[in-house]
mmCIF file of C-alpha atoms in Angstrom:
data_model
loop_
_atom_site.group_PDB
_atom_site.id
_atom_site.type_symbol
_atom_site.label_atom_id
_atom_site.label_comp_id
_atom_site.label_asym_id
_atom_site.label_seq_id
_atom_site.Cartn_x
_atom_site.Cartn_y
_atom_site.Cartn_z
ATOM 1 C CA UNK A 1 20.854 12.618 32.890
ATOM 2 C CA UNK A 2 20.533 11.619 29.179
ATOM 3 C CA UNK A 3 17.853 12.423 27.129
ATOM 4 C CA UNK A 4 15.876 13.985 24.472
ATOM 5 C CA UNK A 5 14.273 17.602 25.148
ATOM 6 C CA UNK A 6 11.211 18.880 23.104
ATOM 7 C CA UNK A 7 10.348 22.836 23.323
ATOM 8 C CA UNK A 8 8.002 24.537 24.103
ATOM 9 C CA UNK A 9 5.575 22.266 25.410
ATOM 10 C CA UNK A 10 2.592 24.282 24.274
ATOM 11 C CA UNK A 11 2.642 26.404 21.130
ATOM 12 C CA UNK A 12 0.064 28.140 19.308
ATOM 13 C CA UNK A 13 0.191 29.111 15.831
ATOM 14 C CA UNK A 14 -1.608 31.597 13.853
ATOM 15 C CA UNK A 15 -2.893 31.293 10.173
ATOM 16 C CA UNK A 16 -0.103 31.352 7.982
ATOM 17 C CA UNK A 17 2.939 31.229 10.254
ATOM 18 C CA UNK A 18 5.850 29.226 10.025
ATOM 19 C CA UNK A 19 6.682 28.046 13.087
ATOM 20 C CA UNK A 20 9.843 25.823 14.617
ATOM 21 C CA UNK A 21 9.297 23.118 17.147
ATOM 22 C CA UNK A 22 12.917 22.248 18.534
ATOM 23 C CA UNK A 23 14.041 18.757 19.257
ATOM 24 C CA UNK A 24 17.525 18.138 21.503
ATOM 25 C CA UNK A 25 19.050 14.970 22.619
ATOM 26 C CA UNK A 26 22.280 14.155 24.358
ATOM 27 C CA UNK A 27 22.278 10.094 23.779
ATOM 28 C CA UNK A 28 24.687 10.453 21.231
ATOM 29 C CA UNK A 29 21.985 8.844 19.285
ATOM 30 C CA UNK A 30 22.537 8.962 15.761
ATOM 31 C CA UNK A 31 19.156 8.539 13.981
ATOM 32 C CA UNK A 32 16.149 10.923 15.223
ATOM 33 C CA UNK A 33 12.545 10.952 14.175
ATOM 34 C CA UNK A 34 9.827 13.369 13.975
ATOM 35 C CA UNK A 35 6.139 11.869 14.476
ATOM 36 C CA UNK A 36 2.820 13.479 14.480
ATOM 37 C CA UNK A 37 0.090 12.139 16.758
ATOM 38 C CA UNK A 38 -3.561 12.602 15.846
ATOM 39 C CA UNK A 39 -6.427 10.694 17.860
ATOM 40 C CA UNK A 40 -7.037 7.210 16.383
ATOM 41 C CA UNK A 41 -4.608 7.913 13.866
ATOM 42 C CA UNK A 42 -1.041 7.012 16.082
ATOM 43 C CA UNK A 43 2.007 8.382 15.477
ATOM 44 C CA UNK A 44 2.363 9.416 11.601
ATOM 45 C CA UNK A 45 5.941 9.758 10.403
ATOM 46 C CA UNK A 46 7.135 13.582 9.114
ATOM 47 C CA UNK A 47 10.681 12.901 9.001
ATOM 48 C CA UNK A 48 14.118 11.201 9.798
ATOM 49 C CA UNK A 49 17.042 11.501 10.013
ATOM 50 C CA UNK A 50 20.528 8.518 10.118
ATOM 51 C CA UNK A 51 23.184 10.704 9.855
ATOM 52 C CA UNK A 52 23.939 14.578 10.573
ATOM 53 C CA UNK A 53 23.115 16.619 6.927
ATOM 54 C CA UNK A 54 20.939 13.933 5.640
ATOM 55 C CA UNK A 55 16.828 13.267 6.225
ATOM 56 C CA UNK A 56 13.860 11.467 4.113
ATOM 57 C CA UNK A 57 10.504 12.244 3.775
ATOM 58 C CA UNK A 58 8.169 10.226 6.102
ATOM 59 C CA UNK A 59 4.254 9.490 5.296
ATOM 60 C CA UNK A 60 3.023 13.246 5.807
ATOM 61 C CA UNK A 61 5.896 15.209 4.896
ATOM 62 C CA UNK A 62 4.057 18.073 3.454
ATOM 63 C CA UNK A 63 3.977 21.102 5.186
ATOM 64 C CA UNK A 64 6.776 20.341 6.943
ATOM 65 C CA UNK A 65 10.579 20.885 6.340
ATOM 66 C CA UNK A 66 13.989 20.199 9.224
ATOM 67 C CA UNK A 67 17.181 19.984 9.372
ATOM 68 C CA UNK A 68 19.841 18.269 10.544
ATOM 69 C CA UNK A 69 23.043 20.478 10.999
ATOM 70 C CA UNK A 70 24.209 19.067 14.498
ATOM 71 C CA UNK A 71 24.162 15.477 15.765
ATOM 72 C CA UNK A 72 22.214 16.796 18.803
ATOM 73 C CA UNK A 73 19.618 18.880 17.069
ATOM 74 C CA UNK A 74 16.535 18.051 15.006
ATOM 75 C CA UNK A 75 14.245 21.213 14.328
ATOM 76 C CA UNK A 76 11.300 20.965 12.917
ATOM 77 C CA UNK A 77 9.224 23.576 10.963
ATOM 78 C CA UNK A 78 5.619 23.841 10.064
ATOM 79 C CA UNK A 79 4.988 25.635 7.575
ATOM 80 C CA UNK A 80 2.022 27.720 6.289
ATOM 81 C CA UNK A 81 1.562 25.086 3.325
ATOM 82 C CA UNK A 82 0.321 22.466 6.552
ATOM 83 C CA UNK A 83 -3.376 23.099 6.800
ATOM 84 C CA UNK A 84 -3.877 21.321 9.288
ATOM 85 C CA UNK A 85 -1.349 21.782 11.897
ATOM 86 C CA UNK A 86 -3.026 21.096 14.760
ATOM 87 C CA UNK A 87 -1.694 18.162 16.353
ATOM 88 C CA UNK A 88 0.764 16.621 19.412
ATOM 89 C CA UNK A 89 4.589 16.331 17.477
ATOM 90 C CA UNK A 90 6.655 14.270 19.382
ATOM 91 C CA UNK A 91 10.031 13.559 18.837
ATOM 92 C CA UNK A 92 12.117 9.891 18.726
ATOM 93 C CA UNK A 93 15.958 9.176 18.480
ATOM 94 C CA UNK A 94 17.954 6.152 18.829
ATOM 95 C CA UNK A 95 21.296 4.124 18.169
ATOM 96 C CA UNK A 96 20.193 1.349 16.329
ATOM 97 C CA UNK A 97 16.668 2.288 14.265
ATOM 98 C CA UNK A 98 15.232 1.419 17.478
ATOM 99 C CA UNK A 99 14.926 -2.441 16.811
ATOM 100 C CA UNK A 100 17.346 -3.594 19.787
ATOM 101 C CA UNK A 101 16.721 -0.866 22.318
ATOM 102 C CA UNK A 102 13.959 0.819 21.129
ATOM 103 C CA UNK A 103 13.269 4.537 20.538
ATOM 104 C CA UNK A 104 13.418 7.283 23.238
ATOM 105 C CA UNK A 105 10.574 10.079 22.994
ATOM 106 C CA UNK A 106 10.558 13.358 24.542
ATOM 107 C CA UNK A 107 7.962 14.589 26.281
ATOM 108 C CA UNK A 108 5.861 16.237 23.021
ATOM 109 C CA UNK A 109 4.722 19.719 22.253
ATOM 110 C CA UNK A 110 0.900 20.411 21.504
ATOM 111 C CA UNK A 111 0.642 22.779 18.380
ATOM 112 C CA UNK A 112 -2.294 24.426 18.059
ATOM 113 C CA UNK A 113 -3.942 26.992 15.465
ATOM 114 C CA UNK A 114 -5.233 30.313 16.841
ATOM 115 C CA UNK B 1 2.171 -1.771 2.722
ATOM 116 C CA UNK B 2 3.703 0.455 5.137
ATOM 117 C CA UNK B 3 0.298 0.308 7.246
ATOM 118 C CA UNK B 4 -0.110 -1.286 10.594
ATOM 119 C CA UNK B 5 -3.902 -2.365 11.625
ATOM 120 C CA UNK B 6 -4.155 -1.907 14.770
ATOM 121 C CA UNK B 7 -7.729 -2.978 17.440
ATOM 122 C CA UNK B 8 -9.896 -2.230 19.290
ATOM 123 C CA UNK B 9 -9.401 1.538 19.260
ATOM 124 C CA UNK B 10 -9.852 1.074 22.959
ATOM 125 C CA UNK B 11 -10.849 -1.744 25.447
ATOM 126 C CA UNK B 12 -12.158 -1.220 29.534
ATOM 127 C CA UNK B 13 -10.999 -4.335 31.249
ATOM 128 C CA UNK B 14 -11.009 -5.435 34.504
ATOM 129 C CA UNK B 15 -8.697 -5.414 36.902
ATOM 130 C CA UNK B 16 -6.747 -8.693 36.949
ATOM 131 C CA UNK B 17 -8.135 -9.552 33.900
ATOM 132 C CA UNK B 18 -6.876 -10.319 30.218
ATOM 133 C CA UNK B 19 -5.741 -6.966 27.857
ATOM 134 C CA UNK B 20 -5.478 -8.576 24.335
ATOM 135 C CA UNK B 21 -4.347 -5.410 21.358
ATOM 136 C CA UNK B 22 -4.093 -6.826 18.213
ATOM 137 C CA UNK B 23 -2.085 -5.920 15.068
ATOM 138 C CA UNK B 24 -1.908 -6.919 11.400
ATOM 139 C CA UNK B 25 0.347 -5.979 8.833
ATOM 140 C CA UNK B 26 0.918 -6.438 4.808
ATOM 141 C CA UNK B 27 4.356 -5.663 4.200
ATOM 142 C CA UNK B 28 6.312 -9.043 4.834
ATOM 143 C CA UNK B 29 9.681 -7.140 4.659
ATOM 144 C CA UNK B 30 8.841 -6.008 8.201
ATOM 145 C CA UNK B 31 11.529 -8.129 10.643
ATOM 146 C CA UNK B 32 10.910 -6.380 14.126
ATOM 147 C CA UNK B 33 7.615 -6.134 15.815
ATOM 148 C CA UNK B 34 7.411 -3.396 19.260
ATOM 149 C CA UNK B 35 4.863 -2.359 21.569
ATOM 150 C CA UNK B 36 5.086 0.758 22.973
ATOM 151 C CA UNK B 37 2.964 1.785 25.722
ATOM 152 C CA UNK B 38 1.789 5.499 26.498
ATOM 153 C CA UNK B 39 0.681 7.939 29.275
ATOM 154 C CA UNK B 40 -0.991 10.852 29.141
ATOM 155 C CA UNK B 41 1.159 13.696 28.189
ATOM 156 C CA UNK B 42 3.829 11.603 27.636
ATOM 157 C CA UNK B 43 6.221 10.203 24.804
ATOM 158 C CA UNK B 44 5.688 6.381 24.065
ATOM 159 C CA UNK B 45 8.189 3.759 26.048
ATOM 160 C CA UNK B 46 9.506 0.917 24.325
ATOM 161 C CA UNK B 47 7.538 -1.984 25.978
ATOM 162 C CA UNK B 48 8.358 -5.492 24.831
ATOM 163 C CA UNK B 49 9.516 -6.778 20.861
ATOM 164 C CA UNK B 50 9.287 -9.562 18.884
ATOM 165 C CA UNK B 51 11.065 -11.175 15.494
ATOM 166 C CA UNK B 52 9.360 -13.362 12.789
ATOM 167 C CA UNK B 53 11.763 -16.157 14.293
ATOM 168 C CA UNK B 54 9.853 -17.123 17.253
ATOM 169 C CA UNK B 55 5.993 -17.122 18.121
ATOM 170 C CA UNK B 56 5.380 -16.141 21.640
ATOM 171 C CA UNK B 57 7.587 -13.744 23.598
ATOM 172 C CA UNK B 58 6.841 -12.787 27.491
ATOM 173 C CA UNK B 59 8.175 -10.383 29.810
ATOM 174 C CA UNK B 60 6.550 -10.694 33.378
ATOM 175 C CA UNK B 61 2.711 -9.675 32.625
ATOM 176 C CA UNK B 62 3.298 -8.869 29.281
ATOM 177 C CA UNK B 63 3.431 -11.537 26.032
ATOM 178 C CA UNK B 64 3.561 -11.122 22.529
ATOM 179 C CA UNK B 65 2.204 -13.622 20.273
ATOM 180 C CA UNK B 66 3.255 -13.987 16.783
ATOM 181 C CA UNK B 67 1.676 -15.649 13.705
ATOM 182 C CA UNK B 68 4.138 -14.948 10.319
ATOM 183 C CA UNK B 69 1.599 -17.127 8.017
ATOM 184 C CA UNK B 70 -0.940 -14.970 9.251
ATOM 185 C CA UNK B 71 0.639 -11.950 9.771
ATOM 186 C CA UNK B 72 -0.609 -11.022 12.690
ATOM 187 C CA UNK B 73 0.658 -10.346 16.128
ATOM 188 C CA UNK B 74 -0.764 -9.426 19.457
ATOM 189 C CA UNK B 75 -0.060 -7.922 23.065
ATOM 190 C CA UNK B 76 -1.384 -9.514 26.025
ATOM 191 C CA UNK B 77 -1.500 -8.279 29.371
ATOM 192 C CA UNK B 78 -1.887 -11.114 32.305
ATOM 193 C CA UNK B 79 -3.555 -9.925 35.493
ATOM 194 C CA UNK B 80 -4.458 -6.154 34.169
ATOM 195 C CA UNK B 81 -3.875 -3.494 37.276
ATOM 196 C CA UNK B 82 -4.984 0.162 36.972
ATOM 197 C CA UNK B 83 -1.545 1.052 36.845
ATOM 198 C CA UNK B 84 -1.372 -0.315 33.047
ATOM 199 C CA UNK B 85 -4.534 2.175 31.833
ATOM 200 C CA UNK B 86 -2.300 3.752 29.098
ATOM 201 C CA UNK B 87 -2.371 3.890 25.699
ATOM 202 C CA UNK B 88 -0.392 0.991 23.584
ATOM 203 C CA UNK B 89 0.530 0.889 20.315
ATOM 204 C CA UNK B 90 2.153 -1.769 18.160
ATOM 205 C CA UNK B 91 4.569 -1.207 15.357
ATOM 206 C CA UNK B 92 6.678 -2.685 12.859
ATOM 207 C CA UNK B 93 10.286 -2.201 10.662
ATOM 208 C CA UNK B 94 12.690 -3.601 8.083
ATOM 209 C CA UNK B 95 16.140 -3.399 7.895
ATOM 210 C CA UNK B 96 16.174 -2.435 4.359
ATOM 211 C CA UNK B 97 14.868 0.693 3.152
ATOM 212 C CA UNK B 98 12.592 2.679 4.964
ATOM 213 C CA UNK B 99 14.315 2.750 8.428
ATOM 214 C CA UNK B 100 11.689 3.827 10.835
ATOM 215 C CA UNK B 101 8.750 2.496 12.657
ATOM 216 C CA UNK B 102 5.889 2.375 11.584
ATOM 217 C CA UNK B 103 3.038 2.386 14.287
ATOM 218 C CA UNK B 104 -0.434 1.555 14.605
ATOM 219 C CA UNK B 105 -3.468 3.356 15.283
ATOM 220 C CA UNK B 106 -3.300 2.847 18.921
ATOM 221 C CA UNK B 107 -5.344 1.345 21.443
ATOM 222 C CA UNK B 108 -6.482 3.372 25.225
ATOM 223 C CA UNK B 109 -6.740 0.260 27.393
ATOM 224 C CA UNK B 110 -8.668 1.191 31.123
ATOM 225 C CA UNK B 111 -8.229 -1.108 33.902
ATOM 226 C CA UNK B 112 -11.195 -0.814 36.359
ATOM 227 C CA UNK B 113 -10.506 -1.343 40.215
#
């Protein structure tokens, strides 16, 4: 079955660690998105990404860096710059920006600081 | 201008009642309007969409009502069931620039039995 795969699920951090939440899809989707969801805040925009080897800065970009070496593969890192990392990352991708058939999420992992 | 203004934060509604979510926005570059909907421990699903060109959109329970002068749309959910206690968010994108959504705040809608 297609999809998009987010690991780990859980994943706890201490102070100043970099750490690297891993995003996979196999839609053949060429754009892919990295959110952050806070409670009553949404889903914040990191990163994304249109093309393999290319990304922009979302709204909260700081803290965070990715890359986009494979079509299939969006890492994401936090770095030790984020101060407050603590937060459920979820990951989007789609064909078409998602305005015809909207985006496809995984399933999230819950980064927390020990 | 990239903000979406999303309310109530959260709404306890009967069951077969009326869910109305509303949403505003600034930016009138935004062309695409989605509602994504939500469950615990999961990634949002697309839900139902609307563009500026029309002002009322339904699928089944679900209708999305559009005002461009106002700019201002909202999600409401005919004959609520328990089953559609979820979180729902609207959101919003242009087909210039920035291409990605842009979401609201969100809003935990509980249907009672």
């Amino acid at each position: 079955d297609g999809g998009i795969t987010q690991s780990p699920k859980y994943l706890f951090r201490k102070e100043g660690q970099n750490v690297t939440l891993s995003c996979e899809q196999n839609l053949n989707h060429d754009a892919m998105y990295w959110y952050r969801q806070d409670p009553g805040q949404g889903l914040r925009l990191i990163y994304y990404s249109q093309i393999v080897n290319d990304f922009q800065k979302g709204d909260i970009a700081e803290g965070y860096s990715v890359s986009r070496e494979k079509k299939e593969s969006f890492p994401l890192t936090v770095t030790s710059a984020q101060k407050n990392p603590t937060a459920f990352y979820l990951c989007a991708s789609s064909n078409d920006r998602g305005r015809n058939y909207g985006y496809t999420f995984g399933s999230g992992t819950r980064l927390t600081v020990v | 201008q990239q903000q979406v203004k999303q309310s109530p934060q959260s709404l306890i509604v009967q069951k077969g009642g009326i869910s109305i979510i509303n949403c505003a926005y600034e930016n009138t570059a935004f062309d695409y309007f989605p509602w994504y909907q939500q469950f615990p421990g999961k990634g949002p699903a697309l839900l139902i969409a609307i563009r500026p060109d029309v002002s009322e959109k339904k699928e089944g329970r679900f209708t999305i009502s559009f005002n461009k002068s106002a700019k201002q749309f909202s999600l409401h959910i005919m004959d609520s069931q328990p089953g559609d206690s979820a979180t729902y968010f609207c959101a919003a994108s242009m087909d210039t620039g920035r291409r990605a959504l842009t979401f609201g705040s969100g809003t935990r809608l509980q249907v009672q039995p």
